[in-house]
Amino acid sequence: LKGEVIAEQLLRLAGLTPEEAGWDGTVMPAEGDKLPAGEVPAWRTRVQYAVDAEGRAGLRKHRSHEVEIIDRCLIAAPAVTELGIEKREWPQIASVEAIAATGSGDRQVILTPKPGGRLPIVELDKPVSVLRVGERDKAVHRVHGRPFVRERADGRTCRVGEGGFWQVHPQAADTLVKAVMQGLMPRKGDTALDLYCGVGLFAGALAERVGDKGAVLGIESTKRAVEDARHNLQDLDRVRIEHGKVEQALPRTGITDADLIVLDPPRAGAGRQTIRHLASLTPRRIAYVACDPAALARDLAYFADEGYRPATLRAFDLFPMTHHVECVAILKPTGKGA
């Protein structure tokens, strides 16, 4: 089904067959996710529980505000299930987000109280840090424990604070870094851009590979993620992280060329204006990481207008038992000798 969706969007929005997109038509499961019939992978390291009027935790029904009370979430990672969220009562709480980091023992819950609600004493089955969402500012504040979790991928540890973005599947970060680096084939001394860089996952991987004579610039719009990225990459002098929206911050840098570009935009995609700017930098290769096949296909059409085509496209089932799918497209210039 996911393969059919990707093929349909590529043809409808980019005018590309799978062969023209460099895709073999497969959607690869993450390591360990291929299970016998009737079993589902327990993969989700972040679960958002809704709380009903009686303080019981559950999940919202499809396209509904109604809360379905559950004993456990079947696709929750073991480290989330072990917290025992569903066994506790959560008076005056609207939602509970549970996070179990990959590569460390860090676990965290983020509580959103109902209007005027007070926090309960949080006693779970495993040690956990507690954060809360402020009623007025909607920001995430530390209650006790660490205000961040430590995630690990590509041999590096990344701090992710205040419930910030990190791939939800425990194999996703490593899988995507491997696909991006295999596609880009970084060389010593390359200059590279990591756009929508989050806490620095791809920037760190690029910096390790371009060496001391290379340079990496990351751009991210979320202030806390920028702080985390700068912390995570502080051992790499050749990396710089800029705060701002890509379409505004990239022109301010004054950069006129780049060897490699990675972009991992939000679900809406990058858009024509940004893509035109990226193509003007004449990169040797571009890696586009996409969580929405429709946005990817639209942007591939824009790249085609600017002289870039997909050399390869790979699809990964990093959201099992859902309709979501992750893709990595590697683009190259269409000119002679490309």
Coordinates of C-alpha atoms in Angstrom, one line a residue:
L1 CA 0.0 0.0 0.0
K2 CA 2.7 2.5 0.9
G3 CA 4.6 1.6 -2.3
E4 CA 1.5 2.3 -4.3
V5 CA 1.0 5.7 -2.7
I6 CA 4.6 6.7 -3.4
A7 CA 4.3 5.5 -7.1
E8 CA 1.0 7.4 -7.5
Q9 CA 2.4 10.7 -6.1
L10 CA 5.6 10.5 -8.1
L11 CA 3.6 10.0 -11.4
R12 CA 0.8 12.5 -10.6
L13 CA 2.9 15.4 -9.1
A14 CA 6.4 14.9 -10.6
G15 CA 5.6 13.0 -13.8
L16 CA 8.1 10.3 -12.9
T17 CA 7.8 6.5 -13.1
P18 CA 9.6 4.5 -10.4
E19 CA 12.3 3.7 -12.9
E20 CA 12.8 7.4 -13.7
A21 CA 13.0 8.3 -10.0
G22 CA 15.7 5.6 -9.5
W23 CA 13.4 3.6 -7.2
D24 CA 13.0 -0.2 -7.3
G25 CA 9.5 0.0 -5.9
T26 CA 10.3 -1.6 -2.5
V27 CA 9.5 -0.2 0.9
M28 CA 12.1 -1.5 3.3
P29 CA 11.2 -2.5 6.9
A30 CA 13.6 -1.4 9.7
E31 CA 15.9 -4.0 11.1
G32 CA 13.9 -6.4 13.4
D33 CA 10.5 -5.2 12.2
K34 CA 9.7 -8.1 9.9
L35 CA 7.7 -10.4 12.2
P36 CA 5.5 -13.5 11.8
A37 CA 1.9 -12.9 10.7
G38 CA -0.3 -11.7 13.6
E39 CA 2.6 -10.0 15.4
V40 CA 3.2 -6.2 15.3
P41 CA 6.6 -4.5 16.0
A42 CA 6.8 -2.6 19.3
W43 CA 8.6 0.4 17.8
R44 CA 7.1 3.7 19.0
T45 CA 9.5 5.4 21.4
R46 CA 7.2 8.4 21.8
V47 CA 3.5 7.9 22.7
Q48 CA 1.0 10.7 23.3
Y49 CA -1.7 9.4 25.7
A50 CA -5.0 11.3 26.0
V51 CA -6.7 11.4 29.4
D52 CA -10.5 11.1 29.9
A53 CA -12.7 12.9 32.3
E54 CA -12.1 10.2 35.0
G55 CA -8.3 10.6 34.7
R56 CA -7.7 7.3 32.8
A57 CA -5.0 7.2 30.1
G58 CA -5.8 6.0 26.6
L59 CA -5.6 6.9 22.9
R60 CA -8.0 9.0 20.8
K61 CA -10.2 7.1 18.4
H62 CA -9.5 7.7 14.7
R63 CA -10.6 11.2 13.7
S64 CA -12.3 11.7 17.1
H65 CA -11.9 13.4 20.4
E66 CA -13.2 10.3 22.2
V67 CA -10.7 8.5 24.3
E68 CA -10.3 4.7 24.1
I69 CA -9.0 3.4 27.4
I70 CA -6.3 0.8 26.8
D71 CA -4.2 -1.7 28.8
R72 CA -1.2 -1.0 26.6
C73 CA -0.3 0.5 23.2
L74 CA 0.6 -2.4 21.0
I75 CA 3.2 -0.5 18.9
A76 CA 4.8 1.3 21.9
A77 CA 8.5 0.5 22.5
P78 CA 9.1 -1.8 25.5
A79 CA 10.8 1.1 27.4
V80 CA 7.6 3.1 27.1
T81 CA 5.3 0.2 28.1
E82 CA 7.5 -0.4 31.1
L83 CA 6.6 3.1 32.5
G84 CA 3.0 1.9 33.3
I85 CA 1.3 5.0 32.1
E86 CA -2.0 3.2 31.5
K87 CA -2.1 1.7 35.0
R88 CA -2.0 5.1 36.8
E89 CA -4.7 7.7 37.2
W90 CA -4.0 11.2 36.0
P91 CA -6.4 13.7 37.7
Q92 CA -6.5 17.2 36.3
I93 CA -4.2 16.1 33.4
A94 CA -5.3 16.5 29.7
S95 CA -2.5 14.4 28.1
V96 CA 0.7 12.5 28.9
E97 CA 3.5 12.2 26.4
A98 CA 6.0 9.3 27.2
I99 CA 9.5 9.3 25.7
A100 CA 12.0 6.5 25.8
A101 CA 15.4 7.5 24.3
T102 CA 17.3 5.3 22.0
G103 CA 20.8 4.4 23.0
S104 CA 20.5 5.6 26.6
G105 CA 18.3 4.8 29.6
D106 CA 16.7 8.2 29.6
R107 CA 12.9 8.3 29.9
Q108 CA 10.7 11.3 30.2
V109 CA 7.0 12.2 30.6
I110 CA 5.6 15.6 29.5
L111 CA 2.3 16.4 31.2
T112 CA -0.3 18.9 29.9
P113 CA -2.7 19.9 32.7
K114 CA -6.3 20.8 32.1
P115 CA -7.0 24.5 32.5
G116 CA -6.4 25.4 36.1
G117 CA -5.2 21.8 36.8
R118 CA -2.4 20.9 39.2
L119 CA 0.2 18.3 38.6
P120 CA -0.2 15.0 40.4
I121 CA 2.8 13.3 42.1
V122 CA 4.3 11.2 39.4
E123 CA 5.2 7.7 40.5
L124 CA 5.9 5.3 37.6
D125 CA 7.4 1.8 37.3
K126 CA 10.8 3.1 36.1
P127 CA 12.9 6.3 36.8
V128 CA 11.7 9.1 34.7
S129 CA 12.1 12.9 34.3
V130 CA 9.0 15.0 34.4
L131 CA 8.2 18.1 32.4
R132 CA 5.0 20.1 32.1
V133 CA 3.4 22.3 29.4
G134 CA 2.7 25.8 30.7
E135 CA -1.0 26.8 30.6
R136 CA -0.2 30.4 29.5
D137 CA 3.0 30.2 27.4
K138 CA 2.5 26.6 26.1
A139 CA 6.2 26.1 26.6
V140 CA 7.7 23.0 28.1
H141 CA 9.1 23.4 31.7
R142 CA 11.2 21.0 33.8
V143 CA 9.5 19.7 37.0
H144 CA 12.2 17.3 38.0
G145 CA 15.0 15.3 36.4
R146 CA 16.7 16.2 33.2
P147 CA 15.0 18.7 30.8
F148 CA 16.3 16.6 27.9
V149 CA 16.9 13.0 26.8
R150 CA 20.0 11.6 25.2
E151 CA 19.5 9.9 21.8
R152 CA 22.3 8.0 20.1
A153 CA 22.9 7.6 16.3
D154 CA 25.8 7.2 13.9
G155 CA 28.2 6.8 16.9
R156 CA 27.2 10.2 18.4
T157 CA 25.1 11.2 21.4
C158 CA 22.5 14.0 20.8
R159 CA 20.8 16.0 23.5
V160 CA 17.1 16.6 22.7
G161 CA 15.4 19.0 25.0
E162 CA 11.8 19.9 25.9
G163 CA 10.2 17.1 23.9
G164 CA 12.0 18.3 20.7
F165 CA 12.0 16.4 17.4
W166 CA 13.7 13.1 17.1
Q167 CA 12.8 10.2 14.9
V168 CA 10.3 8.0 16.7
H169 CA 11.4 4.6 15.4
P170 CA 14.5 3.4 17.3
Q171 CA 16.2 2.4 14.0
A172 CA 15.2 5.4 12.1
A173 CA 18.0 7.9 12.8
D174 CA 20.7 5.4 11.9
T175 CA 18.8 4.1 8.9
L176 CA 18.4 7.6 7.5
V177 CA 21.9 8.7 8.2
K178 CA 23.3 5.6 6.4
A179 CA 21.0 6.2 3.4
V180 CA 21.9 9.9 3.1
M181 CA 25.7 9.3 3.5
Q182 CA 25.7 6.4 1.0
G183 CA 23.9 8.7 -1.5
L184 CA 25.9 11.8 -1.0
M185 CA 29.4 10.1 -0.8
P186 CA 31.0 13.0 1.1
R187 CA 34.6 13.8 0.3
K188 CA 37.3 15.3 2.5
G189 CA 37.2 19.1 2.2
D190 CA 33.6 19.3 1.0
T191 CA 31.3 22.1 2.1
A192 CA 27.9 21.0 3.0
L193 CA 24.5 22.4 4.1
D194 CA 22.1 20.7 6.5
L195 CA 18.8 22.4 6.2
Y196 CA 16.0 22.0 8.8
C197 CA 18.7 20.4 10.8
G198 CA 17.0 19.9 14.1
V199 CA 19.4 18.9 16.8
G200 CA 22.2 18.2 14.3
L201 CA 21.9 14.6 13.3
F202 CA 22.9 14.9 9.6
A203 CA 25.3 17.9 10.3
G204 CA 27.3 15.7 12.7
A205 CA 27.5 12.9 10.3
L206 CA 28.6 15.2 7.5
A207 CA 31.2 16.9 9.6
E208 CA 32.8 13.6 10.6
R209 CA 33.1 12.7 6.9
V210 CA 34.3 16.0 5.3
G211 CA 37.2 16.3 7.8
D212 CA 39.0 19.2 9.2
K213 CA 39.3 21.0 5.9
G214 CA 35.6 20.7 5.2
A215 CA 32.7 22.9 6.5
V216 CA 29.1 22.3 7.5
L217 CA 26.4 24.8 8.0
G218 CA 23.1 23.8 9.6
I219 CA 19.9 25.9 9.6
E220 CA 17.0 25.4 12.0
S221 CA 14.0 27.5 13.0
T222 CA 13.3 26.1 16.5
K223 CA 15.3 28.0 19.1
R224 CA 15.7 25.0 21.5
A225 CA 16.8 22.7 18.7
V226 CA 19.5 25.2 17.7
E227 CA 20.7 25.3 21.3
D228 CA 20.8 21.5 21.4
A229 CA 22.5 21.3 18.0
R230 CA 25.3 23.7 19.1
H231 CA 25.7 21.6 22.2
N232 CA 25.8 18.3 20.3
L233 CA 28.3 19.5 17.8
Q234 CA 30.6 21.6 20.0
D235 CA 33.4 19.2 19.5
L236 CA 33.4 19.9 15.7
D237 CA 34.9 23.3 14.9
R238 CA 34.0 22.9 11.2
V239 CA 30.2 23.1 12.0
R240 CA 28.1 26.3 12.3
I241 CA 24.4 26.3 13.2
E242 CA 22.2 29.3 12.2
H243 CA 18.8 30.1 13.8
G244 CA 16.0 31.0 11.4
K245 CA 13.7 29.8 8.7
V246 CA 15.6 28.3 5.8
E247 CA 14.1 30.7 3.2
Q248 CA 15.2 33.7 5.3
A249 CA 18.4 32.5 6.9
L250 CA 20.1 30.9 3.9
P251 CA 20.2 34.1 1.8
R252 CA 21.6 36.0 4.8
T253 CA 24.6 33.7 5.0
G254 CA 26.0 34.9 1.7
I255 CA 26.9 31.4 0.6
T256 CA 27.2 31.2 -3.2
D257 CA 28.1 27.5 -3.6
A258 CA 28.1 24.2 -1.8
D259 CA 29.3 20.7 -2.6
L260 CA 26.5 18.8 -0.8
I261 CA 23.1 19.6 0.6
V262 CA 20.8 17.7 3.0
L263 CA 17.3 18.9 3.5
D264 CA 14.7 17.3 5.8
P265 CA 11.8 19.7 5.6
P266 CA 8.5 19.6 7.5
R267 CA 5.6 17.8 6.0
A268 CA 4.7 20.7 3.7
G269 CA 8.0 20.4 1.9
A270 CA 10.6 22.9 0.9
G271 CA 8.8 24.8 -1.9
R272 CA 9.8 26.4 -5.2
Q273 CA 11.6 29.5 -3.8
T274 CA 13.9 27.5 -1.5
I275 CA 14.6 24.9 -4.2
R276 CA 15.5 27.6 -6.7
H277 CA 18.0 29.0 -4.3
L278 CA 19.5 25.5 -3.5
A279 CA 20.0 24.7 -7.2
S280 CA 21.8 28.1 -7.7
L281 CA 24.5 26.8 -5.3
T282 CA 25.3 24.1 -7.9
P283 CA 25.8 21.2 -5.4
R284 CA 27.3 18.0 -6.6
R285 CA 24.5 16.0 -4.9
I286 CA 21.4 16.7 -2.8
A287 CA 19.8 14.4 -0.3
Y288 CA 16.1 15.0 0.3
V289 CA 14.6 13.3 3.3
A290 CA 10.8 13.3 3.2
C291 CA 8.0 12.1 5.5
D292 CA 5.3 12.9 2.9
P293 CA 5.4 11.4 -0.6
A294 CA 3.2 14.1 -2.0
A295 CA 5.4 17.0 -0.8
L296 CA 8.5 15.1 -2.1
A297 CA 6.9 14.6 -5.5
R298 CA 6.0 18.3 -5.7
D299 CA 9.5 19.3 -4.8
L300 CA 11.0 16.9 -7.2
A301 CA 9.1 18.6 -10.0
Y302 CA 10.5 22.0 -8.8
F303 CA 14.0 20.5 -8.8
A304 CA 13.5 19.2 -12.3
D305 CA 12.7 22.8 -13.4
E306 CA 16.0 23.9 -11.9
G307 CA 18.1 21.1 -13.5
Y308 CA 18.2 18.4 -10.9
R309 CA 16.9 14.9 -11.1
P310 CA 16.6 12.0 -8.7
A311 CA 19.5 9.5 -9.2
T312 CA 18.1 7.1 -6.6
L313 CA 15.1 7.0 -4.3
R314 CA 14.7 4.7 -1.3
A315 CA 11.6 4.2 0.8
F316 CA 11.6 3.0 4.4
D317 CA 8.8 1.7 6.6
L318 CA 9.8 3.6 9.7
F319 CA 6.2 4.0 10.9
P320 CA 4.8 0.4 11.0
M321 CA 1.1 -0.1 11.3
T322 CA 0.4 3.5 10.1
H323 CA 0.0 5.1 6.7
H324 CA 3.2 7.1 7.0
V325 CA 6.4 6.3 5.1
E326 CA 9.9 7.9 5.0
C327 CA 11.8 8.4 1.7
V328 CA 15.3 9.5 0.8
A329 CA 15.9 10.9 -2.7
I330 CA 19.4 11.6 -4.0
L331 CA 19.5 14.3 -6.7
K332 CA 22.1 15.1 -9.2
P333 CA 22.4 17.8 -11.9
T334 CA 21.0 16.8 -15.3
G335 CA 23.8 18.5 -17.3
K336 CA 26.4 16.7 -19.3
G337 CA 29.0 14.9 -17.2
A338 CA 26.8 14.9 -14.0

